[in-house]
Structure formats: C-alpha cells, structure tokens
CSV table of C-alpha atoms in Angstrom, one decimal:
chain,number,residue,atom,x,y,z
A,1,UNK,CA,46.5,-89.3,71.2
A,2,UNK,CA,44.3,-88.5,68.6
A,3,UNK,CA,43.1,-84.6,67.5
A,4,UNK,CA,40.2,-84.0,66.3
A,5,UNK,CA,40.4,-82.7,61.9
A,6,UNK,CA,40.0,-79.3,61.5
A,7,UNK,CA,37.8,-78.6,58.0
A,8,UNK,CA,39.4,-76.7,55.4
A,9,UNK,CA,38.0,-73.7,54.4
A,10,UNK,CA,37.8,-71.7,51.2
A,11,UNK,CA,38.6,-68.2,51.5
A,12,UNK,CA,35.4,-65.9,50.7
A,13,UNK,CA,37.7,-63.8,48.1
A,14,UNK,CA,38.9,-67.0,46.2
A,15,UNK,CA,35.0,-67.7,46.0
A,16,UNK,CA,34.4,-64.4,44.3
A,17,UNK,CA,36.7,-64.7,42.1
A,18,UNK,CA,35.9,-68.0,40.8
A,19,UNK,CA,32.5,-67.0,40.4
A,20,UNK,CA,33.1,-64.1,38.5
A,21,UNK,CA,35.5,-66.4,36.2
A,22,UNK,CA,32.7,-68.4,35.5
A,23,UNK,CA,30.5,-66.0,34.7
A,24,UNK,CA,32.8,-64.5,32.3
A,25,UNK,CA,33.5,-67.7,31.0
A,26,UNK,CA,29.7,-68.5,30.2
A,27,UNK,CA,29.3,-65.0,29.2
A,28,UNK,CA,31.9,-65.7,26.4
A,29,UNK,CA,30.5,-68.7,24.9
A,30,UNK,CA,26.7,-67.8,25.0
A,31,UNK,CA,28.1,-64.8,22.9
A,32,UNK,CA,28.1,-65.1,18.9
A,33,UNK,CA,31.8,-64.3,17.1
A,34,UNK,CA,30.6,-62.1,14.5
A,35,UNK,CA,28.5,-59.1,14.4
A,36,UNK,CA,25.2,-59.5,13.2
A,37,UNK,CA,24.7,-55.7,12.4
A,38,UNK,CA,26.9,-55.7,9.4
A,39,UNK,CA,25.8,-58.7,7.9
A,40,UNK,CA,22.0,-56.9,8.2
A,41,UNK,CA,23.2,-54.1,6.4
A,42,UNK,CA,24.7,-55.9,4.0
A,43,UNK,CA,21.7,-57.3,2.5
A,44,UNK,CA,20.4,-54.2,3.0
A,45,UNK,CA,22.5,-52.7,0.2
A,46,UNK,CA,21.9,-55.5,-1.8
A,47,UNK,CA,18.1,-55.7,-1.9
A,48,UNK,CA,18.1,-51.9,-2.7
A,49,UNK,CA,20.8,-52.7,-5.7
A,50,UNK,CA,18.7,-55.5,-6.9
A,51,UNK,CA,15.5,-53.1,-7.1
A,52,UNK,CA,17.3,-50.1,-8.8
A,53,UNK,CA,18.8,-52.5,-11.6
A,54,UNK,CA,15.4,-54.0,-11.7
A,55,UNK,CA,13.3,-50.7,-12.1
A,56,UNK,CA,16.0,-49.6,-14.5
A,57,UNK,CA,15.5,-53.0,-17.0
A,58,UNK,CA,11.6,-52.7,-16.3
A,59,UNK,CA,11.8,-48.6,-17.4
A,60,UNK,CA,14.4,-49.4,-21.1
A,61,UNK,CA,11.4,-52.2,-21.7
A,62,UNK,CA,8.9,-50.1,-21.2
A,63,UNK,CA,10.2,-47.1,-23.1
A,64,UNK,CA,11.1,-49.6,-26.1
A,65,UNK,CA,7.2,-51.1,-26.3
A,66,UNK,CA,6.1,-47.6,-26.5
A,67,UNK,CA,8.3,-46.2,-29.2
A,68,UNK,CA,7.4,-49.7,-31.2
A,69,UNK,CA,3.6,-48.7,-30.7
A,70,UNK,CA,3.5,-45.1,-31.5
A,71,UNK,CA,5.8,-46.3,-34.6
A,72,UNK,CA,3.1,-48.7,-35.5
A,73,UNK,CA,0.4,-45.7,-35.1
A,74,UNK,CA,2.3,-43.5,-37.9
A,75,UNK,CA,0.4,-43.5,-40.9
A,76,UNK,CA,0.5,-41.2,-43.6
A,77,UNK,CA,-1.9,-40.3,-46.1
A,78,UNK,CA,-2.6,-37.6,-49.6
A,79,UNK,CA,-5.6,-36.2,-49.8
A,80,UNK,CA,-6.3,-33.5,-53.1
A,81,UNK,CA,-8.8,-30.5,-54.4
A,82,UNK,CA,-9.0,-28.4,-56.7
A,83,UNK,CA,-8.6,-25.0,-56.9
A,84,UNK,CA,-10.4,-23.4,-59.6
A,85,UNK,CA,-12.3,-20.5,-58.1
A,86,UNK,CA,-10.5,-19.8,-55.3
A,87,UNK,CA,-10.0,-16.7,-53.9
A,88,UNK,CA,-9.4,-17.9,-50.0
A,89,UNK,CA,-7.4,-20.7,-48.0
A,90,UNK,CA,-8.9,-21.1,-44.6
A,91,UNK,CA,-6.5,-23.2,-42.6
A,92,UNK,CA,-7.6,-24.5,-39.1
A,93,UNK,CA,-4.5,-26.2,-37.2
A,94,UNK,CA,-3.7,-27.0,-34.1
A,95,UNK,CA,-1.2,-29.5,-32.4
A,96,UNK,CA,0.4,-30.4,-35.3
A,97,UNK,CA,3.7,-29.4,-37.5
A,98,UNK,CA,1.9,-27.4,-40.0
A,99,UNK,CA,3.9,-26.0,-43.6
A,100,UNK,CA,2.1,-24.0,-46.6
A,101,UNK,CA,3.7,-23.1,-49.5
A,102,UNK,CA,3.2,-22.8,-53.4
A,103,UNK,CA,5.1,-25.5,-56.0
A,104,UNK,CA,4.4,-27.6,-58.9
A,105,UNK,CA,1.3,-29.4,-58.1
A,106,UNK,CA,-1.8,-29.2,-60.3
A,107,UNK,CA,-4.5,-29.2,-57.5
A,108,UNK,CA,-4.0,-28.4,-53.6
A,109,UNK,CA,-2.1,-31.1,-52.2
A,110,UNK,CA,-2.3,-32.0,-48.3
A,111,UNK,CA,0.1,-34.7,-46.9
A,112,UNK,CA,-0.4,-35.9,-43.5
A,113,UNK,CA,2.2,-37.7,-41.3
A,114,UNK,CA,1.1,-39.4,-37.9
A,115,UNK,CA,-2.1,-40.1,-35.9
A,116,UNK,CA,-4.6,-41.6,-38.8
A,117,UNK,CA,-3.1,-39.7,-41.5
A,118,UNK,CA,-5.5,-37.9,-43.4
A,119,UNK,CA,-8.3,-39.6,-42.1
A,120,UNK,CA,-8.5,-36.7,-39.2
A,121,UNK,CA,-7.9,-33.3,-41.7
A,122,UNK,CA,-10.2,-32.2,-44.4
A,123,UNK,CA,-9.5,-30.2,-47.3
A,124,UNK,CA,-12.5,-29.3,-49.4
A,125,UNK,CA,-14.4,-26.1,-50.9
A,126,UNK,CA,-16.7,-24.0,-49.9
A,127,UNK,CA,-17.7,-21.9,-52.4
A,128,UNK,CA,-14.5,-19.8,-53.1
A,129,UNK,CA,-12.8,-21.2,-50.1
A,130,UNK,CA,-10.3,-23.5,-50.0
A,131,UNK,CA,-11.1,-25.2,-46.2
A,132,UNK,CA,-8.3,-26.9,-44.5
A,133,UNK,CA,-8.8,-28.2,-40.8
A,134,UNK,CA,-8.2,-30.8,-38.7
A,135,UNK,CA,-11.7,-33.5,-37.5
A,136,UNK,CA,-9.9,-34.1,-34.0
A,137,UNK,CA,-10.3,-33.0,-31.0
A,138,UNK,CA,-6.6,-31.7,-29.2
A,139,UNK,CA,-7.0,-34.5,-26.6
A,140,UNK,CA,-7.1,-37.3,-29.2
A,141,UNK,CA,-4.4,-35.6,-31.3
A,142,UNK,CA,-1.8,-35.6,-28.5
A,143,UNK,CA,-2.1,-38.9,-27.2
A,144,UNK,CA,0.7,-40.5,-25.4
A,145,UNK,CA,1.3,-42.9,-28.2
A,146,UNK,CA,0.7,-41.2,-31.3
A,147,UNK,CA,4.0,-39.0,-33.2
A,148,UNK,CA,3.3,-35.8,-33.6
A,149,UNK,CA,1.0,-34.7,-37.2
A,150,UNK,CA,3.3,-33.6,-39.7
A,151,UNK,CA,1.1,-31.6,-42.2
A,152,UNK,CA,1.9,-30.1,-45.5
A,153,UNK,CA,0.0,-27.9,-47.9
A,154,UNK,CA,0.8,-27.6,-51.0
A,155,UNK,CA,-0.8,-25.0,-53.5
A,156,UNK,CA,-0.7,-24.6,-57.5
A,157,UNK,CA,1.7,-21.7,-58.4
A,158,UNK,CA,-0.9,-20.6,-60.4
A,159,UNK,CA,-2.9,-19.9,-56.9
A,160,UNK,CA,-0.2,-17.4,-55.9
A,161,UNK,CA,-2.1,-13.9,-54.9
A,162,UNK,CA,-4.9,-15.8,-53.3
A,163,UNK,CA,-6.0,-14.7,-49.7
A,164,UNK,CA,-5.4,-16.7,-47.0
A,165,UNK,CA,-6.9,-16.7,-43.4
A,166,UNK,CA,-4.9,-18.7,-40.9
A,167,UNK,CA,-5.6,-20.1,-37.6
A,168,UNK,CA,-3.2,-21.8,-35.3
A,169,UNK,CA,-4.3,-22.8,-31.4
A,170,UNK,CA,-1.2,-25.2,-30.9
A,171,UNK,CA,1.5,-26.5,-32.5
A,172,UNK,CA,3.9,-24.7,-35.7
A,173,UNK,CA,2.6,-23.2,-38.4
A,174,UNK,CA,4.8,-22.2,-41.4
A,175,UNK,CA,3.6,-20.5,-44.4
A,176,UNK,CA,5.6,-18.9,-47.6
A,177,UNK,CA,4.7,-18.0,-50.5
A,178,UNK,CA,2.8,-14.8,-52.2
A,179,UNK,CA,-1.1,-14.0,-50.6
A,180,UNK,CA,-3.3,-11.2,-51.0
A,181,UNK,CA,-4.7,-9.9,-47.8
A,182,UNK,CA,-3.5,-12.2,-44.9
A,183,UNK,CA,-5.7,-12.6,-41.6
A,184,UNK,CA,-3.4,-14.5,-39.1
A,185,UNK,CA,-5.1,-15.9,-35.7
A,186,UNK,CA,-2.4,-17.0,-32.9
A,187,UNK,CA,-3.8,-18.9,-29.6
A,188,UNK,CA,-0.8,-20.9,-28.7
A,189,UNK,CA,2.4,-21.9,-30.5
A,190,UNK,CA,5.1,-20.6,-33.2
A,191,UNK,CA,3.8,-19.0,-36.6
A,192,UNK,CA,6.1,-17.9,-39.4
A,193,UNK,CA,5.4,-16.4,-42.8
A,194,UNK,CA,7.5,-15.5,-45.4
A,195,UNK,CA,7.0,-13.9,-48.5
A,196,UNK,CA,4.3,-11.2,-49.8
A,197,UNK,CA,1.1,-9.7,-49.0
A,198,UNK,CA,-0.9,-6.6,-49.5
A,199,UNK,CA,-2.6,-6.9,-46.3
A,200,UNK,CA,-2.0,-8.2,-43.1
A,201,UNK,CA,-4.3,-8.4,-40.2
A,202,UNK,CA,-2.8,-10.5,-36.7
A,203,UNK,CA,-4.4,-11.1,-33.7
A,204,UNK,CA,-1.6,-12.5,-31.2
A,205,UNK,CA,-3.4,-14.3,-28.2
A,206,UNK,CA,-0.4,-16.1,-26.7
A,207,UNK,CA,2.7,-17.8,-28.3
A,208,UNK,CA,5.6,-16.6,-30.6
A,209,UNK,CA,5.3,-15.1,-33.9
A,210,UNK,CA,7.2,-13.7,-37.0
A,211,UNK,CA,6.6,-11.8,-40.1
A,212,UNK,CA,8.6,-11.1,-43.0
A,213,UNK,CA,6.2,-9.9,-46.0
A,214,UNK,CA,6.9,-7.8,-49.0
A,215,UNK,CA,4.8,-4.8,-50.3
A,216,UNK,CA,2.6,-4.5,-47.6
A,217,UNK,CA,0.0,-1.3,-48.1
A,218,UNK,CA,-2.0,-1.8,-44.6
A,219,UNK,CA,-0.5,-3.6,-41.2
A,220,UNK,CA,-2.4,-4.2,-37.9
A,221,UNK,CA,-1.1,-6.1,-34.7
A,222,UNK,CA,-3.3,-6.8,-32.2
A,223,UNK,CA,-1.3,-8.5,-29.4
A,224,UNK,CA,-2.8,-9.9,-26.0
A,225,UNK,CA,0.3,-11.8,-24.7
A,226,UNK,CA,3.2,-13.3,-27.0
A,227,UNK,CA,5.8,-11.8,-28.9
A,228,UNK,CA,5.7,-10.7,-32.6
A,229,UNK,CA,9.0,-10.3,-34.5
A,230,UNK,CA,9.6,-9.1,-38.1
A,231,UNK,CA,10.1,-7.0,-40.8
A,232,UNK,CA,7.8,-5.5,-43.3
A,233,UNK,CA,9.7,-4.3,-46.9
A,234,UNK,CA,9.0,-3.0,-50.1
A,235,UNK,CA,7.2,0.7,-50.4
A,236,UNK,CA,6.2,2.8,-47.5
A,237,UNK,CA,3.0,1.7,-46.4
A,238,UNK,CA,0.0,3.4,-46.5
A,239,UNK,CA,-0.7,2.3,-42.4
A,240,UNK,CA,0.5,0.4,-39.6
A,241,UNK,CA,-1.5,0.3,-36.9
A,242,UNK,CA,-0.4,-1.3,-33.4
A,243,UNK,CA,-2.2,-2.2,-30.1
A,244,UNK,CA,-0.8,-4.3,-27.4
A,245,UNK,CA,-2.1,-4.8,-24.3
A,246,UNK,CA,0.8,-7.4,-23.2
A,247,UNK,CA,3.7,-8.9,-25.0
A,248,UNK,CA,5.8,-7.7,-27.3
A,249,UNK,CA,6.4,-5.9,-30.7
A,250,UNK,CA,9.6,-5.4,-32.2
A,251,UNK,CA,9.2,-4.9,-36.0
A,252,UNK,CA,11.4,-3.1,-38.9
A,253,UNK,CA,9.3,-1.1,-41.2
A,254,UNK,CA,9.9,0.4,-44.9
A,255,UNK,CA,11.9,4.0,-44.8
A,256,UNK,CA,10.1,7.2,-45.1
A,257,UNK,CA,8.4,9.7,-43.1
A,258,UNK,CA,5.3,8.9,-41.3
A,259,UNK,CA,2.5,10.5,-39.4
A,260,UNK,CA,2.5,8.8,-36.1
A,261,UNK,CA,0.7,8.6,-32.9
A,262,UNK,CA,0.9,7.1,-29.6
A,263,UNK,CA,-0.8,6.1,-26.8
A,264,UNK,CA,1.2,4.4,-23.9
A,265,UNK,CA,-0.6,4.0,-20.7
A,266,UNK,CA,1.8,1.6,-19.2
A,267,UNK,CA,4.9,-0.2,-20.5
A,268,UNK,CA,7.3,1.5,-23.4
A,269,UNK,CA,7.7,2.7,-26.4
A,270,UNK,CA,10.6,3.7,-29.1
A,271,UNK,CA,10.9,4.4,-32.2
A,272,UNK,CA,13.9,5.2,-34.6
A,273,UNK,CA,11.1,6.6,-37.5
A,274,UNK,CA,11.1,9.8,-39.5
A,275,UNK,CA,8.2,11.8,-38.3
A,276,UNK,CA,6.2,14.0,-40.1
A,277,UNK,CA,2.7,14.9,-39.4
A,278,UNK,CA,1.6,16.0,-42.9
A,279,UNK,CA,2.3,12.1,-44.2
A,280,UNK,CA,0.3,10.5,-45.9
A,281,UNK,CA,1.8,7.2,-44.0
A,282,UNK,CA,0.3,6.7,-40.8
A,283,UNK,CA,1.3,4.8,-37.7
A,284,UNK,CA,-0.8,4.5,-34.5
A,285,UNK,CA,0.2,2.9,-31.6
A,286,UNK,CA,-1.4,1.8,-28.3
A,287,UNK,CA,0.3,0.2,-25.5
A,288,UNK,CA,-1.6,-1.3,-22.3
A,289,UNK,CA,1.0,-2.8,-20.9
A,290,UNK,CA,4.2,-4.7,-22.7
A,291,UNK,CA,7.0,-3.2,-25.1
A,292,UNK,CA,7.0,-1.6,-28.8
A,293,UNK,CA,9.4,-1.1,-30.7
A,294,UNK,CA,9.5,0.0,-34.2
A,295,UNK,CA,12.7,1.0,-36.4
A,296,UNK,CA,13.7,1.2,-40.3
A,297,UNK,CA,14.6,-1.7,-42.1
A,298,UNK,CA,17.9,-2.0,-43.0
C-alpha cells in the first residue's frame, strides 16, 4: 500500500531569520573597515600645516629682499658753506633724525645718511642766513624702502652766539650749543636743546619737547597740544611768559621773586615761586585747558 509524500515545509520563523542573517551578512561586507572621517581630517591638518610653514618661508624671504633693498638705497653724502656773515641758521626738518651742534669745522658742515643723501637737503645763504631744509616731500622721504635720514649739522665754533630759528614737522631734532635768540617751531615729533640763549620764543603745535638753556633774559611758550619739559638757569629772567591752550608745561626757572599773573579758565595751575608784585621779573600765565607747572631750579 502506497501513501501519498507529504512536502516538507520550512517554518515561517526559520525564514525570518535566515533572511535577516543575510542581510546582516551583506550589510557587513558592503561596509568599508576603516573610518573615512579621520583619514579626511587628517589631511586636513596637514594641508593647513603645509600652508602655515609655507607663508612663514614666503614672509623670512620677503622681509630679507626688503632689508637688502632699503640697504642698497642708503647713501650718504657732505655737503659745505660758509659762514662768514651770518647772523641766523634757519633749519627746516622734518621726518628725519636731525642733530646741530658747534665743533671744529671751518665752514658749516651737513652730513646726510639715507634716502639720496644730500641730494634731497640744501644748505646755502641767504643774505645773513644760513638756510638748511630738506627738497622732499614727507611722502617720498618715508618710503617703505628707504632708512630713515640721519642728518647732522655742524657749525664753526667761531659761529657760537648766532641766532637760530628752528622748525621741525616730524621726526627728532637735537640741537646744543650756544645761540642768541632761539625761535623754536614744533608740529610733530621730539625737539631737544641744550646749552644757551638769551631769548627763547616756542610755539608747541603737537609732539614732545625739552629745554635746558642758560642765561635766558626773555621766555615765551605757546603750547597747542604736546608737552614741554625743562629747565631755564643762570640769572633771574627779565620775563617768562606762558599760554597753553592744551598740553603741558612743567618747567624749573632761576630763583628769585617774581611778579606773576594768571589766568586759568580751565585745567590747573601751581607754582612753588616767590611772589612779589613790585619785581621787576615778570611771569604771566594763561591756561585754556591742560596743566602748568612752574617751580625753582634746584
């Protein structure tokens, strides 16, 4: 007797599960072992390092080629005049390292370091003035390439006493030595002078700048912004007259009794002076705005 074969059938959660196998399976080898987001990153870093070394190589080359070119621009010159007859130096800096002063030279003597060298400064007469300025504009004279003008001015000792008007608009100026009345013009910069003068006239614009003169008779300080240091020696003087309408004063002045007045319509004042209004001395003050202050020398 024969029966009849009964099919064998698969079990629907054997089915699932083999399916899911496989799908895990080809899940797992479609999928890459290593993570690409690290590797990205990686070169990441390394691009930027490579730039930075690069822009730092590409900055020491550049900064090298322009110190060889503005060493190549330096040139230095001498230029000379004389100086019978004269009773003035008019000196017209700006945007340069300026020095005056009085040695063993028979004629004025100007020596110019940087830029063109001489070639941009004249020194020449007019008349009884001794004329010393510079033929370039500020632009040209502070050029990315060029050093910085080194400029000095020499005078005959036997020039000592002569007057001198100076005039700085940027830059240093420097001057020592022995002048008769002194008219000193400050726009911008650092002025010092050293040494003596029977007059001394200042108009302070803007800047820094110090005095330390010698038998001064008559003083006047006209300051618009700045500062203005110093100290005036020697006998009393005969008047010092002060007017700031911003900046700063702070001078030391000769010992003695002085007639003084004062005007102060805004910032300060003091004073450590001996006051006594029947002297001949005089000292007048007027004060805009800023600070004065005015004491005995030591």
């Amino acid at each position: 007797m024969t029966y009849p074969e009964t099919p064998t059938t698969t079990p629907p959660d054997a089915v699932a599960t083999a399916t899911a196998s496989a799908s895990v399976a080809s899940a797992s080898a479609s999928s890459p072992s290593s993570p690409g987001p690290r590797r990205t990153s990686s070169k990441v870093v390394s691009t930027l390092a490579i730039c930075a070394g690069a822009v730092l190589i590409l900055g020491t080359v550049v900064t090298g080629g322009v110190s060889i070119l503005r060493a190549a621009s330096v040139h230095t010159g001498e230029v000379t005049a004389s100086v019978a007859g004269v009773r003035t130096l008019d000196l017209d800096a700006s945007a340069a390292q300026v020095t005056v002063s009085f040695g063993a030279v028979s004629e004025a003597t100007l020596r110019v370091s940087g830029g063109s060298g001489a070639d941009d400064w004249t020194l020449g007469r007019n008349g009884d003035r001794l004329v010393v300025a510079s033929d370039r504009d500020i632009w040209a004279r502070w050029g990315w390439l060029r050093e910085p003008e080194t400029v000095e001015l020499v005078l005959p000792a036997s020039a000592a006493g002569l007057d001198a008007d100076l005039d700085l608009d940027s830059g240093s100026l420097r001057a020592e030595g022995d002048f008769g009345d002194l008219a000193v013009t400050l726009d911008a910069g650092s002025l010092r002078v050293t040494g003596t003068a029977s007059d001394l006239t200042s108009e302070i614009n803007a800047g820094s700048a110090r005095f330390d003169l010698d038998g001064v008779v008559d003083a006047r300080f006209a300051i618009s912004a700045g500062s203005v240091d110093g100290a005036l020696t020697g006998p009393t003087p005969s008047s010092i007259v002060v007017d700031v309408s911003a900046g700063r004063l702070d001078l030391a002045v000769p010992e003695g009794a002085y007639a003084l007045t004062s005007d102060v319509s805004a910032g300060g004042f003091r004073h450590d002076l001996t006051v006594d209004p029947t002297s001949p001395h005089r000292v007048d003050v007027t004060v805009s705005a800023g600070s004065v202050v005015l004491r005995p020398a030591d």
